[in-house]
Amino acid sequence: MSATESCRIPSLVKKYLMAISGLVLVLFIVGHMLGNLQFFIGPEVINAYAFHLHHLPGAPVSLWLIRSSLLGALVVHVWMAILLTKENRAARPEDYLGQKTRVATYAARTMPVTGVLILAFVVFHILQYTTRVVPVDYNQTIGQSAIEVGHVELEYFDVFAMMVSGFSSPLISFFYIVTMGLLCMHLSHGVASMFQSVGLRNESWRPKLKCAAAIFGWVIFLGFASIPASVLAGYGEPYLSAKETAWANAPVTPPPSSH
Amino acid sequence: MHLHLKIWRQKNGDQPGKFVSYELPEVDEGSSFLEMLDIMNEQMVSKGEEPVAFDHDCREGICGMCSLVINGEAHGPQRATTACQLHMRHFKDGDTITIEPWRAKAFPVVKDLVVDRTAFDKVIQAGGFITARTGSAQDANEVPIPKPVADKAMDAAACIGCGACVAACPNGSAMLFTSAKAGHLNLLPQGKAEKDERTLKMVEAMDKAGFGNCTNYGECQAVCPKEITLDFIAKMNRDYATARVRKFFSKAC
Ligand code: HEM
Ligand code: FES
């Protein structure tokens, strides 16, 4: 037995880690979608939500705790995905001449591909809206707007304007919508698979869970994709141009913009 | 009926194999798939050619020896049917039929369509048994077993160990086999004593043999000639988790 084989993580442990890390990501994604949907209630609401996220009780420690557990889950998930995919390819080195698929869904067979594309998306997404450096430096182009926090008016970074500005690029919007479609596929297999991996599935639950996972995937897709789609259709555009004129005329307090 | 056959020929495990085409006129619809191969082999022997090697024994669907991938499907197109129980009436005159061995790293080809399934024996040796004193058999009704439990154990025990699950799995995973063999004993009172040990050891042996990991495709269940379901994989996943947890805590005391 080679060294790599002797310290191979047991197959079922890999499946548990895959399922549990997947569940953490799934829970995050539900929360993230619900939070984002406040985009449709109006600028003040989502801007205040952004303020609250950055000022959670115990911030910044609590924020970094949440971020690091999400990153941890993602690392475990991708790491296990790489191990599983590598071992599985090695265990079945060649295909059959008349290779047939009886029941495995397209979504199931493309898990590693959709996973890698989602990962690429996550990197871009963080660079765009968290660090705000791609495709433009939003800290420079987007100013502040009034929000109300605990009956106090204050000025805060205008997240709503940033989202409208970002998604007014058809290319970026298209990229977001396509990736959410891939996420929908990944979840339509993953969410049902998760139950099987930890042993919580049987013949009578399998079709129900499969159906529930597909519905879940579609809800996630529609929830997220509705945002870039609505901006492409013109939502938020009057607000953004009004704000841009205002910021150009009276550049707001810190950071002092140089343009 | 007239058939065009494309059969995998391979001298031994060290040499690469290839497909060879054969023409077989006048095949009787009533003959079984293996009888069709017998007829072809007889003709080849009479012409002085090397016959095609394939595994078979009982020819009644109970031993698990036959192991052919027919047109890309383990045991061919009929559900719940071993290759030996498949009949030529399910094919049409003029059909081209491809016949290949099981393909998995853990099942190396021995010759032509014969593969080495020792890896399954290793899994069984690791825990597919109960430790019982020999001697005269206990009275059958001494250990009460509820009917649903007995039925479920019987469903798992129906596994004939043919390996079609591994052959059909795009990951070359043996989880359906291992879970059926472990589940069958884990369900019954006779198997309870060694349940944790069995589950841990059989999974370990399965991993060591070079089988892949389950990704819940369900291809194994679809080809299983004994219709064993993914329920048993879910049960194994449960049993393994509880066994690991119990083992972790029992180490402490
Ligand atoms: C943000 C996002 C993600 C979520 C919510 C997610 C969710 C899930 C879930 C719930 C599972 C099922 C676990 C199981 O089979 O027990 C899964 C499986 C999987 N994921 Fe992800 N995942 C995400 C990102 C990724 C990424 C970035 C990769 C990339 C490389 C990836 C690759 C895989 C693979 C290969 C599987 C195994 C498929 C299988 O078991 O059939 N996922 N994912
Ligand atoms: S030869 Fe025994 S099961 Fe097919």
Coordinates of C-alpha atoms and ligand atoms in Angstrom, one line a residue:
Chain A
M1 CA 0.0 0.0 0.0
S2 CA 1.4 3.4 -1.0
A3 CA 1.7 6.3 1.5
T4 CA -1.1 8.2 -0.2
E5 CA -3.4 5.2 0.1
S6 CA -2.7 4.6 3.7
C7 CA -3.7 8.1 4.7
R8 CA -6.6 8.3 2.3
I9 CA -9.6 9.8 4.1
P10 CA -12.3 7.1 4.3
S11 CA -14.8 7.4 1.4
L12 CA -17.8 7.9 3.7
V13 CA -16.0 10.6 5.7
K14 CA -15.4 12.5 2.5
K15 CA -19.1 12.2 1.7
Y16 CA -20.1 13.5 5.2
L17 CA -17.7 16.5 4.8
M18 CA -19.0 17.2 1.4
A19 CA -22.6 17.2 2.7
I20 CA -22.0 19.2 5.8
S21 CA -19.9 21.8 4.1
G22 CA -22.5 21.9 1.3
L23 CA -25.2 22.4 3.9
V24 CA -23.3 25.4 5.4
L25 CA -23.0 26.9 2.0
V26 CA -26.7 26.2 1.3
L27 CA -27.8 28.0 4.5
F28 CA -25.6 30.9 3.6
I29 CA -27.0 31.1 0.2
V30 CA -30.6 31.2 1.5
G31 CA -29.7 34.1 3.8
H32 CA -27.8 35.9 1.2
M33 CA -30.6 35.7 -1.3
L34 CA -33.2 36.9 1.2
G35 CA -30.9 39.8 2.1
N36 CA -30.3 40.7 -1.5
L37 CA -34.0 40.7 -2.3
Q38 CA -34.4 43.8 -0.2
F39 CA -33.0 45.5 -3.3
F40 CA -36.6 45.5 -4.5
I41 CA -37.9 47.2 -1.4
G42 CA -35.8 50.3 -2.1
P43 CA -32.4 51.9 -1.7
E44 CA -32.9 53.0 2.0
V45 CA -33.8 49.4 3.0
I46 CA -30.9 47.6 1.4
N47 CA -28.4 50.3 2.3
A48 CA -29.5 50.0 6.0
Y49 CA -29.2 46.2 5.7
A50 CA -25.6 46.6 4.5
F51 CA -24.9 48.9 7.4
H52 CA -26.3 46.3 9.8
L53 CA -24.3 43.5 8.3
H54 CA -21.1 45.5 8.8
H55 CA -22.1 46.5 12.3
L56 CA -23.3 43.2 13.7
P57 CA -23.2 42.9 17.5
G58 CA -19.5 42.1 18.3
A59 CA -18.3 43.5 15.0
P60 CA -15.7 43.2 13.5
V61 CA -14.9 39.9 15.3
S62 CA -18.4 38.5 14.6
L63 CA -18.2 39.4 10.9
W64 CA -14.8 37.8 10.5
L65 CA -16.0 34.7 12.4
I66 CA -18.9 34.3 10.0
R67 CA -16.6 35.0 7.0
S68 CA -14.0 32.5 8.1
S69 CA -16.5 29.7 8.7
L70 CA -17.9 30.2 5.3
L71 CA -14.4 30.2 3.8
G72 CA -13.7 27.1 5.8
A73 CA -16.8 25.4 4.5
L74 CA -15.9 26.4 1.0
V75 CA -12.3 25.1 1.4
V76 CA -13.5 21.8 2.8
H77 CA -16.1 21.4 0.0
V78 CA -13.7 22.1 -2.8
W79 CA -10.9 20.0 -1.3
M80 CA -13.2 17.0 -0.9
A81 CA -14.6 17.7 -4.4
I82 CA -11.1 17.5 -5.8
L83 CA -10.3 14.3 -3.9
L84 CA -13.5 12.6 -4.9
T85 CA -13.2 13.5 -8.5
K86 CA -9.6 12.4 -8.7
E87 CA -10.3 9.1 -7.0
N88 CA -13.4 8.4 -9.0
R89 CA -11.7 9.0 -12.3
A90 CA -8.9 6.7 -11.3
A91 CA -11.4 4.0 -10.2
R92 CA -13.0 4.0 -13.7
P93 CA -10.2 4.6 -16.1
E94 CA -12.2 4.0 -19.4
D95 CA -15.7 4.3 -20.7
Y96 CA -17.7 1.7 -22.5
L97 CA -17.9 1.9 -26.3
G98 CA -21.7 2.3 -26.2
Q99 CA -21.7 4.2 -22.9
K100 CA -25.2 4.5 -21.7
T101 CA -26.7 6.5 -18.8
R102 CA -29.8 5.1 -17.3
V103 CA -30.8 7.4 -14.5
A104 CA -28.0 9.7 -13.6
T105 CA -29.1 13.3 -14.2
Y106 CA -27.2 15.8 -16.3
A107 CA -26.9 17.9 -13.1
A108 CA -25.3 15.0 -11.2
R109 CA -22.8 14.2 -14.0
T110 CA -21.7 17.8 -14.2
M111 CA -21.2 18.5 -10.5
P112 CA -17.4 19.1 -10.7
V113 CA -17.8 21.4 -13.8
T114 CA -20.6 23.5 -12.3
G115 CA -18.7 23.6 -9.0
V116 CA -15.5 25.0 -10.7
L117 CA -17.5 27.6 -12.5
I118 CA -19.3 28.6 -9.3
L119 CA -15.9 28.9 -7.6
A120 CA -14.7 31.2 -10.4
F121 CA -17.9 33.2 -9.9
V122 CA -17.4 33.5 -6.2
V123 CA -13.9 34.9 -6.7
F124 CA -15.2 37.5 -9.2
H125 CA -18.2 38.4 -7.0
I126 CA -16.1 39.1 -3.9
L127 CA -13.6 41.2 -5.9
Q128 CA -16.6 43.1 -7.3
Y129 CA -18.9 43.8 -4.4
T130 CA -16.9 43.0 -1.3
T131 CA -13.5 44.4 -2.0
R132 CA -15.0 46.7 -4.7
V133 CA -12.0 46.7 -7.0
V134 CA -13.5 45.0 -10.1
P135 CA -14.4 46.2 -12.8
V136 CA -14.1 49.7 -11.4
D137 CA -13.2 51.1 -8.0
Y138 CA -16.7 51.6 -6.5
N139 CA -15.3 53.3 -3.5
Q140 CA -14.4 56.1 -5.9
T141 CA -17.4 56.1 -8.2
I142 CA -20.2 55.5 -5.6
G143 CA -20.9 58.0 -2.9
Q144 CA -23.0 57.9 0.3
S145 CA -26.7 58.2 0.9
A146 CA -28.9 58.8 3.9
I147 CA -30.1 55.8 5.9
E148 CA -32.0 55.6 9.1
V149 CA -30.5 53.5 11.9
G150 CA -32.4 53.4 15.2
H151 CA -34.1 56.7 14.5
V152 CA -30.8 58.3 13.7
E153 CA -30.1 59.6 10.2
L154 CA -26.7 59.0 8.9
E155 CA -24.7 58.8 5.6
Y156 CA -23.6 55.5 4.4
F157 CA -22.1 53.9 1.3
D158 CA -24.8 53.5 -1.3
V159 CA -24.9 49.7 -2.0
F160 CA -28.1 50.0 -4.0
A161 CA -26.4 52.4 -6.4
M162 CA -23.4 50.1 -6.6
M163 CA -25.6 47.1 -7.6
V164 CA -27.4 49.2 -10.3
S165 CA -24.1 50.5 -11.6
G166 CA -22.5 47.0 -11.6
F167 CA -25.5 45.3 -13.3
S168 CA -26.0 48.0 -15.9
S169 CA -23.2 46.2 -17.8
P170 CA -25.0 43.6 -19.8
L171 CA -21.9 41.4 -19.9
I172 CA -21.7 41.3 -16.1
S173 CA -25.4 40.8 -15.7
F174 CA -25.3 38.0 -18.2
F175 CA -22.4 36.3 -16.4
Y176 CA -24.3 36.5 -13.1
I177 CA -27.5 35.1 -14.5
V178 CA -25.7 32.2 -16.3
T179 CA -23.8 31.3 -13.1
M180 CA -27.0 31.3 -11.1
G181 CA -28.3 28.9 -13.6
L182 CA -25.3 26.7 -13.0
L183 CA -25.8 27.0 -9.2
C184 CA -29.4 26.0 -9.7
M185 CA -28.2 22.8 -11.4
H186 CA -25.5 22.1 -8.8
L187 CA -28.1 22.5 -6.0
S188 CA -30.8 20.4 -7.7
H189 CA -28.4 17.4 -7.4
G190 CA -26.5 18.6 -4.3
V191 CA -29.4 19.3 -2.0
A192 CA -31.0 15.9 -2.5
S193 CA -27.6 14.2 -2.5
M194 CA -26.7 15.7 0.8
F195 CA -29.5 13.7 2.6
Q196 CA -28.3 10.5 1.0
S197 CA -24.7 11.1 2.0
V198 CA -25.6 11.4 5.7
G199 CA -28.0 8.5 5.4
L200 CA -31.2 10.4 5.7
R201 CA -33.0 9.1 2.6
N202 CA -35.0 6.1 1.6
E203 CA -37.1 4.9 -1.4
S204 CA -40.2 6.8 -0.4
W205 CA -38.3 10.0 0.4
R206 CA -36.0 9.9 -2.6
P207 CA -38.4 11.3 -5.3
K208 CA -39.8 13.9 -2.8
L209 CA -36.3 15.1 -1.9
K210 CA -35.3 15.2 -5.6
C211 CA -38.4 17.3 -6.3
A212 CA -37.7 19.6 -3.3
A213 CA -34.1 20.1 -4.4
A214 CA -35.2 21.0 -7.9
I215 CA -37.7 23.5 -6.6
F216 CA -35.0 24.9 -4.2
G217 CA -32.6 25.3 -7.1
W218 CA -35.2 27.2 -9.1
V219 CA -36.1 29.5 -6.1
I220 CA -32.4 30.3 -5.7
F221 CA -32.0 30.9 -9.4
L222 CA -35.0 33.2 -9.7
G223 CA -34.2 35.0 -6.4
F224 CA -30.7 35.9 -7.4
A225 CA -31.1 36.3 -11.2
S226 CA -34.1 38.7 -10.7
I227 CA -31.7 41.4 -9.5
P228 CA -29.4 41.7 -12.6
A229 CA -32.4 41.1 -14.8
S230 CA -34.4 43.9 -13.3
V231 CA -31.5 46.3 -13.7
L232 CA -31.1 45.3 -17.3
A233 CA -34.8 46.1 -17.7
G234 CA -34.2 49.6 -16.3
Y235 CA -35.0 49.3 -12.6
G236 CA -32.9 51.7 -10.4
E237 CA -31.5 53.5 -13.4
P238 CA -33.3 56.9 -12.6
Y239 CA -32.1 56.6 -9.0
L240 CA -28.5 56.0 -10.0
S241 CA -28.4 58.9 -12.5
A242 CA -29.9 61.3 -10.0
K243 CA -27.4 60.2 -7.4
E244 CA -24.5 60.4 -9.8
T245 CA -25.5 64.0 -10.6
A246 CA -25.8 64.8 -6.9
W247 CA -22.4 63.3 -6.1
A248 CA -20.7 65.1 -9.0
N249 CA -22.1 68.4 -7.8
A250 CA -21.4 67.9 -4.1
P251 CA -18.8 65.3 -3.5
V252 CA -19.6 63.7 -0.1
T253 CA -17.5 63.4 3.0
P254 CA -14.8 60.7 3.4
P255 CA -13.2 59.4 1.4
P256 CA -12.4 62.6 -0.5
S257 CA -12.6 61.6 -4.1
S258 CA -9.9 62.9 -6.5
H259 CA -11.8 62.8 -9.8
Chain B
M1 CA -31.8 -13.6 -36.9
H2 CA -28.5 -12.2 -38.2
L3 CA -26.3 -10.3 -35.7
H4 CA -23.2 -8.2 -36.0
L5 CA -21.1 -8.6 -32.8
K6 CA -18.4 -6.3 -31.6
I7 CA -16.5 -8.1 -28.9
W8 CA -13.7 -7.0 -26.6
R9 CA -10.7 -9.3 -27.1
Q10 CA -7.7 -9.1 -24.7
K11 CA -5.1 -11.9 -24.4
N12 CA -4.4 -11.1 -20.7
G13 CA -4.1 -8.4 -18.2
D14 CA -0.7 -7.1 -19.4
Q15 CA -1.6 -6.6 -23.1
P16 CA -4.0 -4.0 -24.4
G17 CA -7.3 -5.2 -25.8
K18 CA -9.4 -4.2 -28.7
F19 CA -12.8 -4.7 -30.3
V20 CA -13.1 -7.4 -32.9
S21 CA -16.2 -7.7 -35.2
Y22 CA -17.9 -11.0 -35.8
E23 CA -20.9 -11.9 -38.0
L24 CA -23.3 -14.4 -36.6
P25 CA -26.1 -15.6 -39.0
E26 CA -29.0 -17.7 -37.9
V27 CA -29.3 -17.0 -34.2
D28 CA -32.4 -18.5 -32.6
E29 CA -34.7 -15.9 -30.9
G30 CA -35.3 -18.4 -28.1
S31 CA -31.7 -18.9 -27.2
S32 CA -30.2 -17.0 -24.3
F33 CA -27.4 -14.5 -24.6
L34 CA -24.8 -16.9 -23.3
E35 CA -26.1 -19.7 -25.6
M36 CA -25.6 -17.3 -28.5
L37 CA -22.0 -16.8 -27.4
D38 CA -21.6 -20.6 -27.1
I39 CA -22.8 -21.1 -30.7
M40 CA -20.3 -18.5 -31.8
N41 CA -17.5 -20.1 -29.8
E42 CA -18.3 -23.5 -31.3
Q43 CA -18.0 -22.1 -34.8
M44 CA -14.8 -20.4 -33.9
V45 CA -13.3 -23.6 -32.4
S46 CA -14.2 -25.6 -35.5
K47 CA -12.4 -23.0 -37.6
G48 CA -9.4 -23.3 -35.3
E49 CA -9.8 -19.8 -33.8
E50 CA -9.4 -18.9 -30.1
P51 CA -12.9 -18.8 -28.6
V52 CA -14.1 -15.7 -26.6
A53 CA -13.6 -16.2 -22.9
F54 CA -16.5 -15.2 -20.7
D55 CA -17.6 -16.0 -17.1
H56 CA -20.7 -18.0 -16.3
D57 CA -21.8 -20.8 -14.0
C58 CA -25.4 -21.3 -13.0
R59 CA -27.1 -19.7 -16.0
E60 CA -30.2 -19.2 -13.9
G61 CA -29.4 -15.8 -12.4
I62 CA -28.3 -16.8 -9.0
C63 CA -24.6 -17.3 -8.9
G64 CA -23.4 -13.8 -10.1
M65 CA -20.7 -15.1 -12.4
C66 CA -21.9 -13.8 -15.7
S67 CA -20.6 -10.3 -16.2
L68 CA -21.1 -8.7 -19.6
V69 CA -21.6 -5.1 -20.6
I70 CA -24.0 -5.4 -23.5
N71 CA -24.5 -2.2 -25.6
G72 CA -23.0 -0.1 -22.8
E73 CA -25.3 -1.5 -20.1
A74 CA -24.2 -4.0 -17.4
H75 CA -26.2 -7.2 -18.0
G76 CA -27.8 -5.6 -21.1
P77 CA -31.1 -3.8 -21.7
Q78 CA -33.5 -5.9 -19.5
R79 CA -34.1 -4.6 -16.0
A80 CA -33.7 -7.0 -13.1
T81 CA -32.1 -9.6 -15.4
T82 CA -28.6 -11.1 -15.4
A83 CA -26.9 -11.6 -18.8
C84 CA -27.5 -15.3 -18.5
Q85 CA -31.2 -14.8 -18.2
L86 CA -31.3 -12.4 -21.1
H87 CA -32.9 -13.8 -24.3
M88 CA -32.2 -13.0 -27.9
R89 CA -35.8 -12.1 -28.5
H90 CA -35.0 -8.7 -27.0
F91 CA -32.8 -8.0 -30.0
K92 CA -33.7 -7.4 -33.6
D93 CA -32.5 -9.0 -36.8
G94 CA -29.6 -7.0 -38.1
D95 CA -28.6 -5.5 -34.7
T96 CA -25.1 -4.6 -33.9
I97 CA -24.3 -5.7 -30.3
T98 CA -21.2 -4.6 -28.4
I99 CA -20.0 -6.8 -25.7
E100 CA -17.4 -5.6 -23.2
P101 CA -16.1 -6.7 -19.8
W102 CA -16.8 -4.9 -16.5
R103 CA -14.6 -1.8 -16.5
A104 CA -13.2 -0.7 -13.2
K105 CA -9.7 -0.3 -11.8
A106 CA -10.5 -2.8 -9.0
F107 CA -11.7 -5.4 -11.5
P108 CA -8.7 -6.0 -13.9
V109 CA -9.4 -7.9 -17.1
V110 CA -8.1 -11.5 -16.9
K111 CA -8.9 -12.4 -20.5
D112 CA -11.4 -11.1 -23.1
L113 CA -14.7 -10.7 -21.1
V114 CA -13.5 -12.2 -17.9
V115 CA -12.5 -9.9 -15.0
D116 CA -10.9 -10.6 -11.6
R117 CA -13.5 -9.9 -8.9
T118 CA -11.2 -10.8 -5.9
A119 CA -11.7 -7.2 -4.6
F120 CA -15.3 -8.3 -3.6
D121 CA -13.9 -11.2 -1.7
K122 CA -11.6 -8.9 0.2
V123 CA -14.7 -6.8 1.2
I124 CA -16.5 -9.9 2.4
Q125 CA -13.5 -11.2 4.3
A126 CA -13.3 -7.9 6.1
G127 CA -16.7 -8.3 7.7
G128 CA -19.3 -10.0 5.6
F129 CA -19.9 -12.8 8.2
I130 CA -21.0 -13.4 11.7
T131 CA -19.0 -15.1 14.3
A132 CA -21.0 -18.1 15.6
R133 CA -20.1 -21.2 17.4
T134 CA -20.3 -24.2 15.3
G135 CA -22.4 -27.2 16.5
S136 CA -26.0 -28.1 16.1
A137 CA -28.2 -25.4 14.7
Q138 CA -30.3 -23.3 17.1
D139 CA -34.0 -23.6 16.9
A140 CA -35.3 -21.4 14.1
N141 CA -37.8 -19.6 16.2
E142 CA -35.5 -18.9 19.2
V143 CA -34.5 -15.5 17.9
P144 CA -37.6 -13.5 17.1
I145 CA -37.2 -11.3 14.0
P146 CA -40.0 -8.9 13.0
K147 CA -41.3 -9.7 9.5
P148 CA -40.4 -6.3 8.0
V149 CA -36.9 -6.6 9.2
A150 CA -36.5 -10.1 7.9
D151 CA -37.9 -8.9 4.5
K152 CA -35.5 -6.0 4.3
A153 CA -32.5 -8.2 5.2
M154 CA -33.7 -10.7 2.6
D155 CA -33.8 -7.9 0.0
A156 CA -30.1 -7.1 0.8
A157 CA -29.2 -10.8 0.9
A158 CA -30.5 -11.2 -2.6
C159 CA -27.2 -9.6 -3.8
I160 CA -25.4 -12.2 -5.9
G161 CA -22.1 -10.2 -6.0
C162 CA -21.9 -10.0 -9.8
G163 CA -20.4 -6.6 -9.7
A164 CA -22.8 -4.9 -12.2
C165 CA -23.1 -2.0 -9.7
V166 CA -19.4 -1.3 -10.0
A167 CA -19.4 -1.8 -13.7
A168 CA -22.3 0.6 -14.2
C169 CA -21.1 3.3 -11.8
P170 CA -19.2 6.1 -13.6
N171 CA -17.1 6.3 -10.4
G172 CA -16.3 2.5 -10.2
S173 CA -17.9 2.6 -6.7
A174 CA -18.8 -0.6 -4.9
M175 CA -21.1 1.0 -2.4
L176 CA -24.2 -0.8 -3.5
F177 CA -22.5 -4.2 -3.1
T178 CA -20.8 -3.3 0.2
S179 CA -23.9 -1.8 1.7
A180 CA -26.0 -4.8 0.7
K181 CA -23.6 -7.2 2.3
A182 CA -23.1 -5.1 5.4
G183 CA -26.8 -4.1 5.6
H184 CA -28.1 -7.7 5.4
L185 CA -26.2 -8.7 8.5
N186 CA -26.5 -5.4 10.3
L187 CA -30.3 -5.7 10.2
L188 CA -30.5 -9.0 11.8
P189 CA -30.1 -9.9 15.5
Q190 CA -27.3 -12.4 14.6
G191 CA -25.3 -9.6 13.0
K192 CA -25.8 -7.0 15.7
A193 CA -22.9 -8.0 17.9
E194 CA -20.3 -7.2 15.2
K195 CA -22.2 -4.4 13.5
D196 CA -19.9 -1.4 14.1
E197 CA -16.7 -3.5 13.5
R198 CA -18.2 -4.9 10.4
T199 CA -19.2 -1.6 8.9
L200 CA -15.9 0.1 9.6
K201 CA -13.8 -2.8 8.3
M202 CA -15.9 -3.4 5.1
V203 CA -15.7 0.2 4.2
E204 CA -12.0 0.2 4.8
A205 CA -11.5 -2.9 2.6
M206 CA -13.7 -1.3 -0.1
D207 CA -11.6 1.9 -0.2
K208 CA -8.4 -0.1 -0.1
A209 CA -9.4 -2.2 -3.1
G210 CA -9.4 0.9 -5.3
F211 CA -13.2 1.4 -5.7
G212 CA -14.4 4.9 -6.3
N213 CA -16.7 7.0 -4.1
C214 CA -20.5 7.2 -4.4
T215 CA -21.8 10.5 -5.8
N216 CA -25.4 9.4 -5.7
Y217 CA -26.0 8.9 -9.5
G218 CA -28.2 5.8 -9.0
E219 CA -26.8 3.9 -12.0
C220 CA -26.0 0.9 -9.8
Q221 CA -29.6 0.5 -8.6
A222 CA -30.8 0.8 -12.2
V223 CA -28.7 -2.2 -13.4
C224 CA -28.8 -4.4 -10.3
P225 CA -30.3 -7.7 -11.4
K226 CA -31.6 -8.2 -7.9
E227 CA -33.1 -4.7 -7.7
I228 CA -31.2 -3.7 -4.6
T229 CA -31.8 -0.1 -3.8
L230 CA -29.8 3.0 -2.7
D231 CA -31.6 2.6 0.7
F232 CA -28.9 0.2 1.7
I233 CA -26.2 2.8 0.8
A234 CA -28.1 5.3 3.0
K235 CA -28.2 2.7 5.7
M236 CA -24.5 2.1 5.4
N237 CA -23.8 5.8 5.6
R238 CA -25.8 5.9 8.8
D239 CA -24.3 2.8 10.3
Y240 CA -20.8 4.0 9.5
A241 CA -21.4 7.4 11.1
T242 CA -22.7 5.9 14.3
A243 CA -19.9 3.3 14.4
R244 CA -17.3 6.1 14.1
V245 CA -18.9 8.1 16.8
R246 CA -19.2 5.1 19.2
K247 CA -15.6 4.1 18.5
F248 CA -14.4 7.6 19.1
F249 CA -16.1 7.7 22.5
S250 CA -15.3 4.2 23.5
K251 CA -11.6 4.9 23.1
A252 CA -11.9 7.5 25.9
C253 CA -12.8 5.0 28.6
Ligands
HEM1 C1 -21.4 28.2 -3.3 C2 -21.5 27.3 -3.4 C3 -21.8 25.8 -3.3 C4 -22.9 25.2 -2.7 C5 -24.0 25.8 -2.0 C6 -22.7 23.8 -2.9 C7 -23.5 22.8 -2.5 C8 -23.3 21.4 -2.6 C9 -24.0 20.4 -2.0 C10 -25.2 20.6 -1.1 C11 -23.5 19.2 -2.4 C12 -24.0 17.8 -2.0 C13 -23.1 17.0 -1.1 C14 -23.4 15.6 -1.2 O1 -23.3 15.0 -2.2 O2 -23.6 15.0 -0.1 C15 -22.5 19.5 -3.3 C16 -21.7 18.5 -3.9 C17 -20.6 18.8 -4.7 N1 -20.1 20.1 -5.0 FE1 -20.8 21.8 -4.3 N2 -21.5 23.6 -3.6 C18 -21.0 24.8 -3.9 C19 -19.8 25.1 -4.5 C20 -19.0 24.1 -5.1 C21 -17.8 24.4 -5.6 C22 -17.1 25.8 -5.7 C23 -17.3 23.3 -6.1 C24 -16.0 23.1 -6.7 C25 -15.1 22.8 -7.1 C26 -18.3 22.2 -5.9 C27 -18.2 20.9 -6.2 C28 -19.0 19.9 -5.8 C29 -18.9 18.5 -6.1 C30 -17.8 17.8 -7.0 C31 -19.9 17.8 -5.4 C32 -20.0 16.3 -5.3 C33 -21.2 15.8 -6.1 C34 -21.7 14.6 -5.7 O3 -21.6 14.1 -4.5 O4 -22.3 14.0 -6.6 N3 -19.3 22.8 -5.2 N4 -22.3 20.8 -3.4
FES2 S1 -24.4 -17.4 -14.8 FE1 -25.0 -17.4 -12.7 S2 -26.0 -15.5 -12.5 FE2 -25.6 -15.6 -14.6

